[in-house]
Amino acid sequence: TYFLLVSGDRLIHNFIRQLPGGQRRRALAIVRESQTQIAQYLGVISVSNLLIGTTTSLMCWAIGLPDPAVRGLVAGLARFVPYLGVILTIILLTVVSATSLEEVWMMIIAPLGYLALTSLVGFFIEPWIHGFRMAINPVIIFVAIFFWGWLWGPVGVLLAVPLMTVIQVVLKQIPKLRPVYRVIAR
């Protein structure tokens, strides 16, 4: 879905050609703005995952785990997969900590630190950034993540912000739906 929205120009142009003449401009404007918003969303997620990976690397290095750069790389990349990526990273950090460290309290620093970091970023910082960037109330983004997650599970969490992006663009572009856009706007 992401890559179709971001780079599926041929498909989009074929679709637009099938619309009546008066609707083509509006549909093209919706598609172009959606592409821009989705690209910005992916940029924010990528930067946030890079920062989480870097922080996890530094944390692993500080407590003395072997190959901290690899742990950070895995931590950052795994966050692209909702729930499962974080769970697998926590398991990996737990196993590596248990086999590499002597003290029990040291063994739980990396997995709990990563869990706290991803929870903070995933539940508070990213929704706030997306809400600010999209000119939508951050509470709406937060509720959307929970709603789509409840409805579709991990896939819903992954698609929540892109869906809100497209919904926001459509609400903004169609005059009859602008009052709804004004309700959810910041």
Short mmCIF file of N, CA and C in Angstrom, two decimals:
data_model
loop_
_atom_site.label_atom_id
_atom_site.label_comp_id
_atom_site.label_asym_id
_atom_site.label_seq_id
_atom_site.Cartn_x
_atom_site.Cartn_y
_atom_site.Cartn_z
N THR A 1 0.83 -1.19 0.00
CA THR A 1 0.00 0.00 0.00
C THR A 1 0.87 1.25 0.00
N TYR A 2 1.91 1.24 0.85
CA TYR A 2 2.78 2.41 0.90
C TYR A 2 3.40 2.68 -0.46
N PHE A 3 4.00 1.65 -1.05
CA PHE A 3 4.74 1.85 -2.28
C PHE A 3 3.82 2.17 -3.46
N LEU A 4 2.61 1.64 -3.45
CA LEU A 4 1.65 2.02 -4.48
C LEU A 4 1.28 3.50 -4.36
N LEU A 5 1.06 3.95 -3.13
CA LEU A 5 0.70 5.35 -2.93
C LEU A 5 1.86 6.30 -3.23
N VAL A 6 3.07 5.84 -2.93
CA VAL A 6 4.23 6.70 -3.12
C VAL A 6 4.73 6.69 -4.56
N SER A 7 4.69 5.54 -5.23
CA SER A 7 5.32 5.48 -6.55
C SER A 7 4.49 4.82 -7.64
N GLY A 8 3.23 4.58 -7.44
CA GLY A 8 2.42 3.91 -8.45
C GLY A 8 1.83 4.86 -9.48
N ASP A 9 2.68 5.71 -10.10
CA ASP A 9 2.19 6.75 -11.01
C ASP A 9 1.44 6.19 -12.21
N ARG A 10 1.92 5.13 -12.79
CA ARG A 10 1.26 4.58 -13.98
C ARG A 10 -0.16 4.13 -13.64
N LEU A 11 -0.30 3.42 -12.55
CA LEU A 11 -1.61 2.97 -12.10
C LEU A 11 -2.53 4.15 -11.79
N ILE A 12 -1.98 5.15 -11.17
CA ILE A 12 -2.76 6.34 -10.82
C ILE A 12 -3.25 7.06 -12.07
N HIS A 13 -2.35 7.24 -13.04
CA HIS A 13 -2.76 7.93 -14.26
C HIS A 13 -3.81 7.13 -15.03
N ASN A 14 -3.69 5.82 -15.05
CA ASN A 14 -4.71 4.99 -15.70
C ASN A 14 -6.05 5.14 -14.99
N PHE A 15 -6.04 5.18 -13.67
CA PHE A 15 -7.27 5.35 -12.90
C PHE A 15 -7.89 6.73 -13.16
N ILE A 16 -7.06 7.76 -13.15
CA ILE A 16 -7.55 9.13 -13.34
C ILE A 16 -8.19 9.29 -14.72
N ARG A 17 -7.61 8.65 -15.72
CA ARG A 17 -8.17 8.73 -17.07
C ARG A 17 -9.59 8.16 -17.17
N GLN A 18 -9.95 7.27 -16.27
CA GLN A 18 -11.26 6.64 -16.30
C GLN A 18 -12.34 7.51 -15.68
N LEU A 19 -11.95 8.54 -14.96
CA LEU A 19 -12.92 9.42 -14.29
C LEU A 19 -13.48 10.45 -15.26
N PRO A 20 -14.69 10.94 -14.97
CA PRO A 20 -15.24 12.03 -15.78
C PRO A 20 -14.34 13.27 -15.66
N GLY A 21 -14.32 14.08 -16.69
CA GLY A 21 -13.42 15.24 -16.76
C GLY A 21 -13.44 16.14 -15.55
N GLY A 22 -14.60 16.42 -14.97
CA GLY A 22 -14.69 17.33 -13.85
C GLY A 22 -14.08 16.79 -12.56
N GLN A 23 -14.00 15.50 -12.44
CA GLN A 23 -13.48 14.89 -11.21
C GLN A 23 -11.99 14.59 -11.28
N ARG A 24 -11.41 14.71 -12.45
CA ARG A 24 -9.99 14.35 -12.61
C ARG A 24 -9.06 15.22 -11.78
N ARG A 25 -9.29 16.53 -11.81
CA ARG A 25 -8.40 17.43 -11.06
C ARG A 25 -8.43 17.16 -9.57
N ARG A 26 -9.65 17.01 -9.04
CA ARG A 26 -9.79 16.77 -7.60
C ARG A 26 -9.15 15.44 -7.22
N ALA A 27 -9.39 14.39 -8.01
CA ALA A 27 -8.80 13.08 -7.72
C ALA A 27 -7.29 13.14 -7.80
N LEU A 28 -6.75 13.84 -8.78
CA LEU A 28 -5.31 13.97 -8.90
C LEU A 28 -4.72 14.74 -7.72
N ALA A 29 -5.41 15.78 -7.28
CA ALA A 29 -4.94 16.55 -6.12
C ALA A 29 -4.93 15.69 -4.87
N ILE A 30 -5.97 14.87 -4.70
CA ILE A 30 -6.03 13.97 -3.54
C ILE A 30 -4.88 12.98 -3.58
N VAL A 31 -4.64 12.40 -4.75
CA VAL A 31 -3.57 11.40 -4.88
C VAL A 31 -2.21 12.03 -4.63
N ARG A 32 -1.95 13.19 -5.21
CA ARG A 32 -0.64 13.84 -5.04
C ARG A 32 -0.40 14.24 -3.58
N GLU A 33 -1.39 14.80 -2.94
CA GLU A 33 -1.21 15.19 -1.54
C GLU A 33 -1.05 13.95 -0.66
N SER A 34 -1.77 12.88 -0.98
CA SER A 34 -1.62 11.62 -0.23
C SER A 34 -0.21 11.08 -0.39
N GLN A 35 0.32 11.12 -1.61
CA GLN A 35 1.69 10.65 -1.84
C GLN A 35 2.70 11.44 -1.01
N THR A 36 2.53 12.74 -0.99
CA THR A 36 3.45 13.59 -0.22
C THR A 36 3.36 13.27 1.27
N GLN A 37 2.14 13.15 1.77
CA GLN A 37 1.95 12.88 3.20
C GLN A 37 2.49 11.49 3.58
N ILE A 38 2.28 10.49 2.74
CA ILE A 38 2.79 9.14 3.02
C ILE A 38 4.31 9.13 3.01
N ALA A 39 4.91 9.82 2.05
CA ALA A 39 6.37 9.90 2.00
C ALA A 39 6.92 10.56 3.27
N GLN A 40 6.26 11.61 3.73
CA GLN A 40 6.70 12.26 4.97
C GLN A 40 6.52 11.33 6.17
N TYR A 41 5.43 10.58 6.17
CA TYR A 41 5.20 9.60 7.25
C TYR A 41 6.32 8.57 7.29
N LEU A 42 6.66 8.02 6.12
CA LEU A 42 7.74 7.02 6.07
C LEU A 42 9.07 7.64 6.50
N GLY A 43 9.27 8.90 6.16
CA GLY A 43 10.50 9.58 6.60
C GLY A 43 10.56 9.69 8.12
N VAL A 44 9.45 10.07 8.74
CA VAL A 44 9.41 10.20 10.20
C VAL A 44 9.65 8.83 10.85
N ILE A 45 8.99 7.80 10.34
CA ILE A 45 9.17 6.45 10.90
C ILE A 45 10.62 6.00 10.75
N SER A 46 11.21 6.26 9.60
CA SER A 46 12.60 5.84 9.37
C SER A 46 13.55 6.56 10.31
N VAL A 47 13.36 7.86 10.49
CA VAL A 47 14.22 8.62 11.41
C VAL A 47 14.03 8.12 12.83
N SER A 48 12.78 7.89 13.22
CA SER A 48 12.51 7.42 14.57
C SER A 48 13.13 6.04 14.80
N ASN A 49 13.05 5.15 13.82
CA ASN A 49 13.66 3.83 13.95
C ASN A 49 15.19 3.92 13.99
N LEU A 50 15.75 4.85 13.22
CA LEU A 50 17.19 5.06 13.26
C LEU A 50 17.63 5.52 14.65
N LEU A 51 16.87 6.44 15.24
CA LEU A 51 17.21 6.92 16.58
C LEU A 51 17.05 5.83 17.63
N ILE A 52 16.02 5.01 17.48
CA ILE A 52 15.84 3.90 18.43
C ILE A 52 16.97 2.89 18.28
N GLY A 53 17.35 2.59 17.05
CA GLY A 53 18.47 1.68 16.81
C GLY A 53 19.76 2.21 17.39
N THR A 54 20.02 3.50 17.20
CA THR A 54 21.23 4.11 17.73
C THR A 54 21.22 4.10 19.26
N THR A 55 20.10 4.45 19.85
CA THR A 55 19.98 4.46 21.31
C THR A 55 20.15 3.05 21.87
N THR A 56 19.57 2.07 21.19
CA THR A 56 19.71 0.68 21.64
C THR A 56 21.16 0.23 21.53
N SER A 57 21.85 0.62 20.47
CA SER A 57 23.28 0.31 20.33
C SER A 57 24.09 0.88 21.49
N LEU A 58 23.83 2.15 21.78
CA LEU A 58 24.56 2.81 22.87
C LEU A 58 24.26 2.15 24.21
N MET A 59 23.00 1.77 24.42
CA MET A 59 22.62 1.10 25.67
C MET A 59 23.34 -0.25 25.77
N CYS A 60 23.35 -1.01 24.68
CA CYS A 60 24.02 -2.32 24.69
C CYS A 60 25.52 -2.17 24.90
N TRP A 61 26.10 -1.15 24.29
CA TRP A 61 27.52 -0.89 24.48
C TRP A 61 27.81 -0.53 25.93
N ALA A 62 26.95 0.30 26.53
CA ALA A 62 27.16 0.78 27.90
C ALA A 62 27.10 -0.35 28.92
N ILE A 63 26.26 -1.36 28.69
CA ILE A 63 26.17 -2.45 29.66
C ILE A 63 27.09 -3.62 29.31
N GLY A 64 27.78 -3.51 28.16
CA GLY A 64 28.80 -4.50 27.83
C GLY A 64 28.33 -5.69 27.01
N LEU A 65 27.26 -5.56 26.27
CA LEU A 65 26.82 -6.65 25.41
C LEU A 65 27.71 -6.74 24.17
N PRO A 66 27.95 -7.95 23.66
CA PRO A 66 28.77 -8.07 22.45
C PRO A 66 28.01 -7.54 21.22
N ASP A 67 28.75 -7.03 20.27
CA ASP A 67 28.22 -6.51 19.00
C ASP A 67 27.05 -5.55 19.19
N PRO A 68 27.25 -4.45 19.89
CA PRO A 68 26.14 -3.52 20.13
C PRO A 68 25.59 -2.91 18.84
N ALA A 69 26.45 -2.72 17.83
CA ALA A 69 25.97 -2.14 16.57
C ALA A 69 24.97 -3.06 15.89
N VAL A 70 25.22 -4.36 15.95
CA VAL A 70 24.29 -5.34 15.35
C VAL A 70 22.97 -5.33 16.11
N ARG A 71 23.05 -5.27 17.43
CA ARG A 71 21.81 -5.22 18.24
C ARG A 71 21.00 -3.97 17.90
N GLY A 72 21.67 -2.84 17.73
CA GLY A 72 20.99 -1.61 17.38
C GLY A 72 20.38 -1.66 15.98
N LEU A 73 21.10 -2.25 15.05
CA LEU A 73 20.59 -2.39 13.69
C LEU A 73 19.33 -3.26 13.67
N VAL A 74 19.38 -4.37 14.37
CA VAL A 74 18.21 -5.25 14.46
C VAL A 74 17.05 -4.52 15.15
N ALA A 75 17.35 -3.79 16.22
CA ALA A 75 16.30 -3.07 16.96
C ALA A 75 15.63 -2.02 16.08
N GLY A 76 16.40 -1.30 15.29
CA GLY A 76 15.83 -0.28 14.42
C GLY A 76 15.03 -0.87 13.28
N LEU A 77 15.57 -1.88 12.62
CA LEU A 77 14.87 -2.48 11.49
C LEU A 77 13.63 -3.26 11.91
N ALA A 78 13.70 -3.91 13.06
CA ALA A 78 12.57 -4.73 13.52
C ALA A 78 11.35 -3.88 13.85
N ARG A 79 11.56 -2.62 14.17
CA ARG A 79 10.42 -1.74 14.50
C ARG A 79 9.52 -1.47 13.31
N PHE A 80 9.98 -1.76 12.11
CA PHE A 80 9.12 -1.60 10.95
C PHE A 80 8.00 -2.64 10.94
N VAL A 81 8.18 -3.72 11.70
CA VAL A 81 7.15 -4.77 11.80
C VAL A 81 6.45 -4.58 13.14
N PRO A 82 5.18 -4.13 13.13
CA PRO A 82 4.52 -3.84 14.40
C PRO A 82 4.42 -5.08 15.30
N TYR A 83 4.54 -4.86 16.56
CA TYR A 83 4.44 -5.88 17.61
C TYR A 83 5.49 -6.97 17.47
N LEU A 84 5.43 -7.73 16.41
CA LEU A 84 6.32 -8.87 16.25
C LEU A 84 7.78 -8.45 16.26
N GLY A 85 8.12 -7.37 15.58
CA GLY A 85 9.50 -6.90 15.54
C GLY A 85 10.00 -6.50 16.92
N VAL A 86 9.17 -5.81 17.67
CA VAL A 86 9.56 -5.39 19.02
C VAL A 86 9.68 -6.62 19.93
N ILE A 87 8.74 -7.54 19.82
CA ILE A 87 8.78 -8.75 20.66
C ILE A 87 10.03 -9.58 20.37
N LEU A 88 10.34 -9.77 19.09
CA LEU A 88 11.53 -10.54 18.73
C LEU A 88 12.81 -9.85 19.19
N THR A 89 12.84 -8.52 19.11
CA THR A 89 14.01 -7.78 19.58
C THR A 89 14.17 -7.92 21.09
N ILE A 90 13.07 -7.86 21.81
CA ILE A 90 13.14 -8.03 23.27
C ILE A 90 13.65 -9.43 23.61
N ILE A 91 13.16 -10.43 22.90
CA ILE A 91 13.63 -11.81 23.13
C ILE A 91 15.13 -11.91 22.82
N LEU A 92 15.55 -11.32 21.69
CA LEU A 92 16.97 -11.35 21.33
C LEU A 92 17.82 -10.67 22.39
N LEU A 93 17.41 -9.49 22.83
CA LEU A 93 18.17 -8.78 23.86
C LEU A 93 18.19 -9.55 25.18
N THR A 94 17.10 -10.22 25.50
CA THR A 94 17.05 -11.03 26.74
C THR A 94 18.02 -12.20 26.66
N VAL A 95 18.02 -12.90 25.54
CA VAL A 95 18.90 -14.06 25.37
C VAL A 95 20.37 -13.63 25.39
N VAL A 96 20.69 -12.60 24.64
CA VAL A 96 22.07 -12.12 24.60
C VAL A 96 22.52 -11.62 25.97
N SER A 97 21.63 -10.91 26.67
CA SER A 97 21.97 -10.42 28.01
C SER A 97 22.17 -11.57 28.98
N ALA A 98 21.31 -12.57 28.91
CA ALA A 98 21.40 -13.72 29.84
C ALA A 98 22.67 -14.52 29.60
N THR A 99 23.11 -14.60 28.36
CA THR A 99 24.31 -15.40 28.08
C THR A 99 25.60 -14.60 28.22
N SER A 100 25.51 -13.28 28.25
CA SER A 100 26.72 -12.46 28.28
C SER A 100 27.00 -11.79 29.62
N LEU A 101 26.00 -11.61 30.43
CA LEU A 101 26.17 -10.85 31.67
C LEU A 101 26.02 -11.75 32.89
N GLU A 102 26.60 -11.31 33.99
CA GLU A 102 26.61 -12.11 35.22
C GLU A 102 25.45 -11.78 36.15
N GLU A 103 25.18 -10.51 36.35
CA GLU A 103 24.18 -10.06 37.30
C GLU A 103 22.78 -10.07 36.68
N VAL A 104 21.79 -10.51 37.45
CA VAL A 104 20.41 -10.57 36.96
C VAL A 104 19.89 -9.16 36.64
N TRP A 105 20.18 -8.20 37.51
CA TRP A 105 19.69 -6.85 37.27
C TRP A 105 20.30 -6.26 36.00
N MET A 106 21.53 -6.64 35.63
CA MET A 106 22.15 -6.17 34.39
C MET A 106 21.50 -6.84 33.18
N MET A 107 21.05 -8.08 33.37
CA MET A 107 20.43 -8.83 32.27
C MET A 107 19.12 -8.21 31.80
N ILE A 108 18.42 -7.55 32.70
CA ILE A 108 17.11 -7.00 32.31
C ILE A 108 17.17 -5.55 31.82
N ILE A 109 18.33 -4.93 31.91
CA ILE A 109 18.44 -3.53 31.48
C ILE A 109 18.15 -3.37 29.99
N ALA A 110 18.79 -4.18 29.15
CA ALA A 110 18.63 -4.02 27.70
C ALA A 110 17.19 -4.31 27.24
N PRO A 111 16.60 -5.46 27.62
CA PRO A 111 15.23 -5.69 27.14
C PRO A 111 14.22 -4.69 27.69
N LEU A 112 14.32 -4.37 28.99
CA LEU A 112 13.37 -3.40 29.56
C LEU A 112 13.60 -1.98 29.05
N GLY A 113 14.86 -1.64 28.83
CA GLY A 113 15.17 -0.32 28.27
C GLY A 113 14.63 -0.17 26.86
N TYR A 114 14.79 -1.23 26.06
CA TYR A 114 14.25 -1.20 24.69
C TYR A 114 12.73 -1.14 24.71
N LEU A 115 12.11 -1.92 25.58
CA LEU A 115 10.64 -1.90 25.69
C LEU A 115 10.15 -0.51 26.11
N ALA A 116 10.80 0.09 27.08
CA ALA A 116 10.40 1.42 27.53
C ALA A 116 10.60 2.45 26.41
N LEU A 117 11.71 2.36 25.70
CA LEU A 117 12.00 3.29 24.62
C LEU A 117 10.99 3.16 23.48
N THR A 118 10.72 1.94 23.04
CA THR A 118 9.77 1.76 21.94
C THR A 118 8.35 2.12 22.36
N SER A 119 8.01 1.88 23.62
CA SER A 119 6.68 2.27 24.10
C SER A 119 6.54 3.79 24.13
N LEU A 120 7.53 4.47 24.64
CA LEU A 120 7.51 5.92 24.69
C LEU A 120 7.39 6.52 23.29
N VAL A 121 8.23 6.04 22.38
CA VAL A 121 8.23 6.57 21.02
C VAL A 121 6.95 6.18 20.28
N GLY A 122 6.54 4.92 20.38
CA GLY A 122 5.39 4.43 19.63
C GLY A 122 4.05 4.94 20.10
N PHE A 123 3.90 5.16 21.39
CA PHE A 123 2.60 5.56 21.91
C PHE A 123 2.45 7.06 22.14
N PHE A 124 3.57 7.76 22.25
CA PHE A 124 3.46 9.18 22.56
C PHE A 124 4.17 10.09 21.55
N ILE A 125 5.45 9.84 21.30
CA ILE A 125 6.21 10.76 20.47
C ILE A 125 5.78 10.70 19.00
N GLU A 126 5.70 9.50 18.42
CA GLU A 126 5.29 9.40 17.01
C GLU A 126 3.87 9.92 16.77
N PRO A 127 2.87 9.55 17.59
CA PRO A 127 1.55 10.14 17.36
C PRO A 127 1.56 11.67 17.47
N TRP A 128 2.33 12.21 18.39
CA TRP A 128 2.41 13.66 18.52
C TRP A 128 3.04 14.28 17.27
N ILE A 129 4.13 13.69 16.77
CA ILE A 129 4.79 14.21 15.57
C ILE A 129 3.86 14.12 14.37
N HIS A 130 3.20 12.97 14.21
CA HIS A 130 2.30 12.80 13.06
C HIS A 130 1.10 13.75 13.18
N GLY A 131 0.60 13.92 14.37
CA GLY A 131 -0.50 14.85 14.56
C GLY A 131 -0.08 16.28 14.23
N PHE A 132 1.10 16.66 14.66
CA PHE A 132 1.60 18.01 14.38
C PHE A 132 1.87 18.19 12.89
N ARG A 133 2.53 17.20 12.28
CA ARG A 133 2.89 17.26 10.87
C ARG A 133 1.67 17.28 9.97
N MET A 134 0.65 16.54 10.34
CA MET A 134 -0.54 16.41 9.50
C MET A 134 -1.60 17.45 9.84
N ALA A 135 -1.35 18.30 10.79
CA ALA A 135 -2.32 19.30 11.23
C ALA A 135 -3.60 18.65 11.75
N ILE A 136 -3.45 17.46 12.30
CA ILE A 136 -4.57 16.76 12.94
C ILE A 136 -4.26 16.70 14.43
N ASN A 137 -5.27 16.82 15.23
CA ASN A 137 -5.10 16.73 16.66
C ASN A 137 -4.38 15.42 17.01
N PRO A 138 -3.28 15.49 17.78
CA PRO A 138 -2.54 14.27 18.14
C PRO A 138 -3.42 13.23 18.85
N VAL A 139 -4.44 13.67 19.56
CA VAL A 139 -5.35 12.73 20.22
C VAL A 139 -6.07 11.89 19.17
N ILE A 140 -6.44 12.49 18.05
CA ILE A 140 -7.09 11.75 16.96
C ILE A 140 -6.15 10.69 16.41
N ILE A 141 -4.87 11.04 16.23
CA ILE A 141 -3.89 10.06 15.75
C ILE A 141 -3.76 8.92 16.75
N PHE A 142 -3.66 9.27 18.03
CA PHE A 142 -3.55 8.27 19.09
C PHE A 142 -4.76 7.34 19.07
N VAL A 143 -5.96 7.89 18.98
CA VAL A 143 -7.19 7.09 18.93
C VAL A 143 -7.23 6.25 17.66
N ALA A 144 -6.78 6.82 16.54
CA ALA A 144 -6.77 6.07 15.28
C ALA A 144 -5.86 4.85 15.36
N ILE A 145 -4.70 4.99 16.00
CA ILE A 145 -3.79 3.86 16.13
C ILE A 145 -4.45 2.75 16.95
N PHE A 146 -5.10 3.12 18.04
CA PHE A 146 -5.80 2.11 18.84
C PHE A 146 -7.00 1.52 18.10
N PHE A 147 -7.78 2.36 17.41
CA PHE A 147 -8.95 1.87 16.69
C PHE A 147 -8.56 0.88 15.59
N TRP A 148 -7.63 1.31 14.71
CA TRP A 148 -7.25 0.42 13.61
C TRP A 148 -6.51 -0.81 14.13
N GLY A 149 -5.76 -0.66 15.23
CA GLY A 149 -5.12 -1.83 15.85
C GLY A 149 -6.14 -2.79 16.40
N TRP A 150 -7.19 -2.27 17.02
CA TRP A 150 -8.26 -3.12 17.53
C TRP A 150 -8.99 -3.81 16.38
N LEU A 151 -9.23 -3.06 15.30
CA LEU A 151 -9.98 -3.60 14.17
C LEU A 151 -9.19 -4.62 13.38
N TRP A 152 -7.93 -4.34 13.07
CA TRP A 152 -7.14 -5.20 12.19
C TRP A 152 -5.89 -5.77 12.83
N GLY A 153 -5.67 -5.53 14.11
CA GLY A 153 -4.49 -6.07 14.78
C GLY A 153 -3.22 -5.34 14.34
N PRO A 154 -2.10 -6.06 14.27
CA PRO A 154 -0.83 -5.43 13.92
C PRO A 154 -0.86 -4.71 12.56
N VAL A 155 -1.59 -5.25 11.61
CA VAL A 155 -1.69 -4.59 10.31
C VAL A 155 -2.40 -3.25 10.46
N GLY A 156 -3.40 -3.19 11.31
CA GLY A 156 -4.10 -1.94 11.56
C GLY A 156 -3.21 -0.89 12.19
N VAL A 157 -2.34 -1.32 13.11
CA VAL A 157 -1.40 -0.39 13.74
C VAL A 157 -0.44 0.16 12.69
N LEU A 158 0.04 -0.72 11.81
CA LEU A 158 0.96 -0.32 10.75
C LEU A 158 0.30 0.66 9.79
N LEU A 159 -0.98 0.44 9.49
CA LEU A 159 -1.68 1.26 8.51
C LEU A 159 -2.47 2.44 9.10
N ALA A 160 -2.51 2.56 10.41
CA ALA A 160 -3.35 3.59 11.04
C ALA A 160 -3.00 5.00 10.59
N VAL A 161 -1.75 5.38 10.68
CA VAL A 161 -1.38 6.74 10.31
C VAL A 161 -1.50 6.97 8.81
N PRO A 162 -1.06 6.03 7.95
CA PRO A 162 -1.30 6.26 6.52
C PRO A 162 -2.79 6.36 6.18
N LEU A 163 -3.62 5.56 6.83
CA LEU A 163 -5.07 5.67 6.59
C LEU A 163 -5.59 7.02 7.04
N MET A 164 -5.16 7.49 8.20
CA MET A 164 -5.59 8.81 8.66
C MET A 164 -5.07 9.90 7.72
N THR A 165 -3.90 9.69 7.15
CA THR A 165 -3.36 10.65 6.19
C THR A 165 -4.27 10.76 4.98
N VAL A 166 -4.65 9.62 4.43
CA VAL A 166 -5.52 9.62 3.25
C VAL A 166 -6.89 10.17 3.61
N ILE A 167 -7.42 9.77 4.76
CA ILE A 167 -8.73 10.27 5.20
C ILE A 167 -8.68 11.79 5.36
N GLN A 168 -7.61 12.29 5.97
CA GLN A 168 -7.45 13.73 6.17
C GLN A 168 -7.39 14.46 4.84
N VAL A 169 -6.65 13.92 3.87
CA VAL A 169 -6.54 14.57 2.56
C VAL A 169 -7.90 14.59 1.86
N VAL A 170 -8.61 13.49 1.92
CA VAL A 170 -9.93 13.42 1.27
C VAL A 170 -10.89 14.40 1.94
N LEU A 171 -10.91 14.43 3.27
CA LEU A 171 -11.80 15.35 3.98
C LEU A 171 -11.50 16.80 3.64
N LYS A 172 -10.22 17.09 3.48
CA LYS A 172 -9.80 18.46 3.19
C LYS A 172 -10.15 18.87 1.75
N GLN A 173 -10.10 17.91 0.81
CA GLN A 173 -10.29 18.23 -0.61
C GLN A 173 -11.75 18.27 -1.06
N ILE A 174 -12.62 17.57 -0.36
CA ILE A 174 -14.03 17.52 -0.77
C ILE A 174 -14.82 18.52 0.07
N PRO A 175 -15.40 19.53 -0.59
CA PRO A 175 -16.06 20.61 0.14
C PRO A 175 -17.14 20.15 1.12
N LYS A 176 -17.92 19.16 0.79
CA LYS A 176 -18.98 18.70 1.69
C LYS A 176 -18.43 18.04 2.95
N LEU A 177 -17.19 17.57 2.89
CA LEU A 177 -16.59 16.90 4.04
C LEU A 177 -15.66 17.80 4.85
N ARG A 178 -15.46 19.03 4.43
CA ARG A 178 -14.56 19.94 5.15
C ARG A 178 -14.96 20.19 6.59
N PRO A 179 -16.27 20.23 6.94
CA PRO A 179 -16.60 20.40 8.36
C PRO A 179 -16.04 19.28 9.24
N VAL A 180 -16.01 18.07 8.73
CA VAL A 180 -15.43 16.95 9.50
C VAL A 180 -13.93 17.17 9.64
N TYR A 181 -13.29 17.63 8.58
CA TYR A 181 -11.86 17.92 8.63
C TYR A 181 -11.58 18.99 9.69
N ARG A 182 -12.41 20.00 9.77
CA ARG A 182 -12.20 21.07 10.74
C ARG A 182 -12.34 20.56 12.18
N VAL A 183 -13.18 19.54 12.37
CA VAL A 183 -13.36 18.96 13.72
C VAL A 183 -12.07 18.24 14.15
N ILE A 184 -11.44 17.50 13.23
CA ILE A 184 -10.26 16.72 13.62
C ILE A 184 -8.96 17.49 13.49
N ALA A 185 -9.00 18.68 12.88
CA ALA A 185 -7.79 19.47 12.72
C ALA A 185 -7.35 20.07 14.05
N ARG A 186 -6.07 20.38 14.13
CA ARG A 186 -5.52 21.00 15.33
C ARG A 186 -6.07 22.36 15.56
#
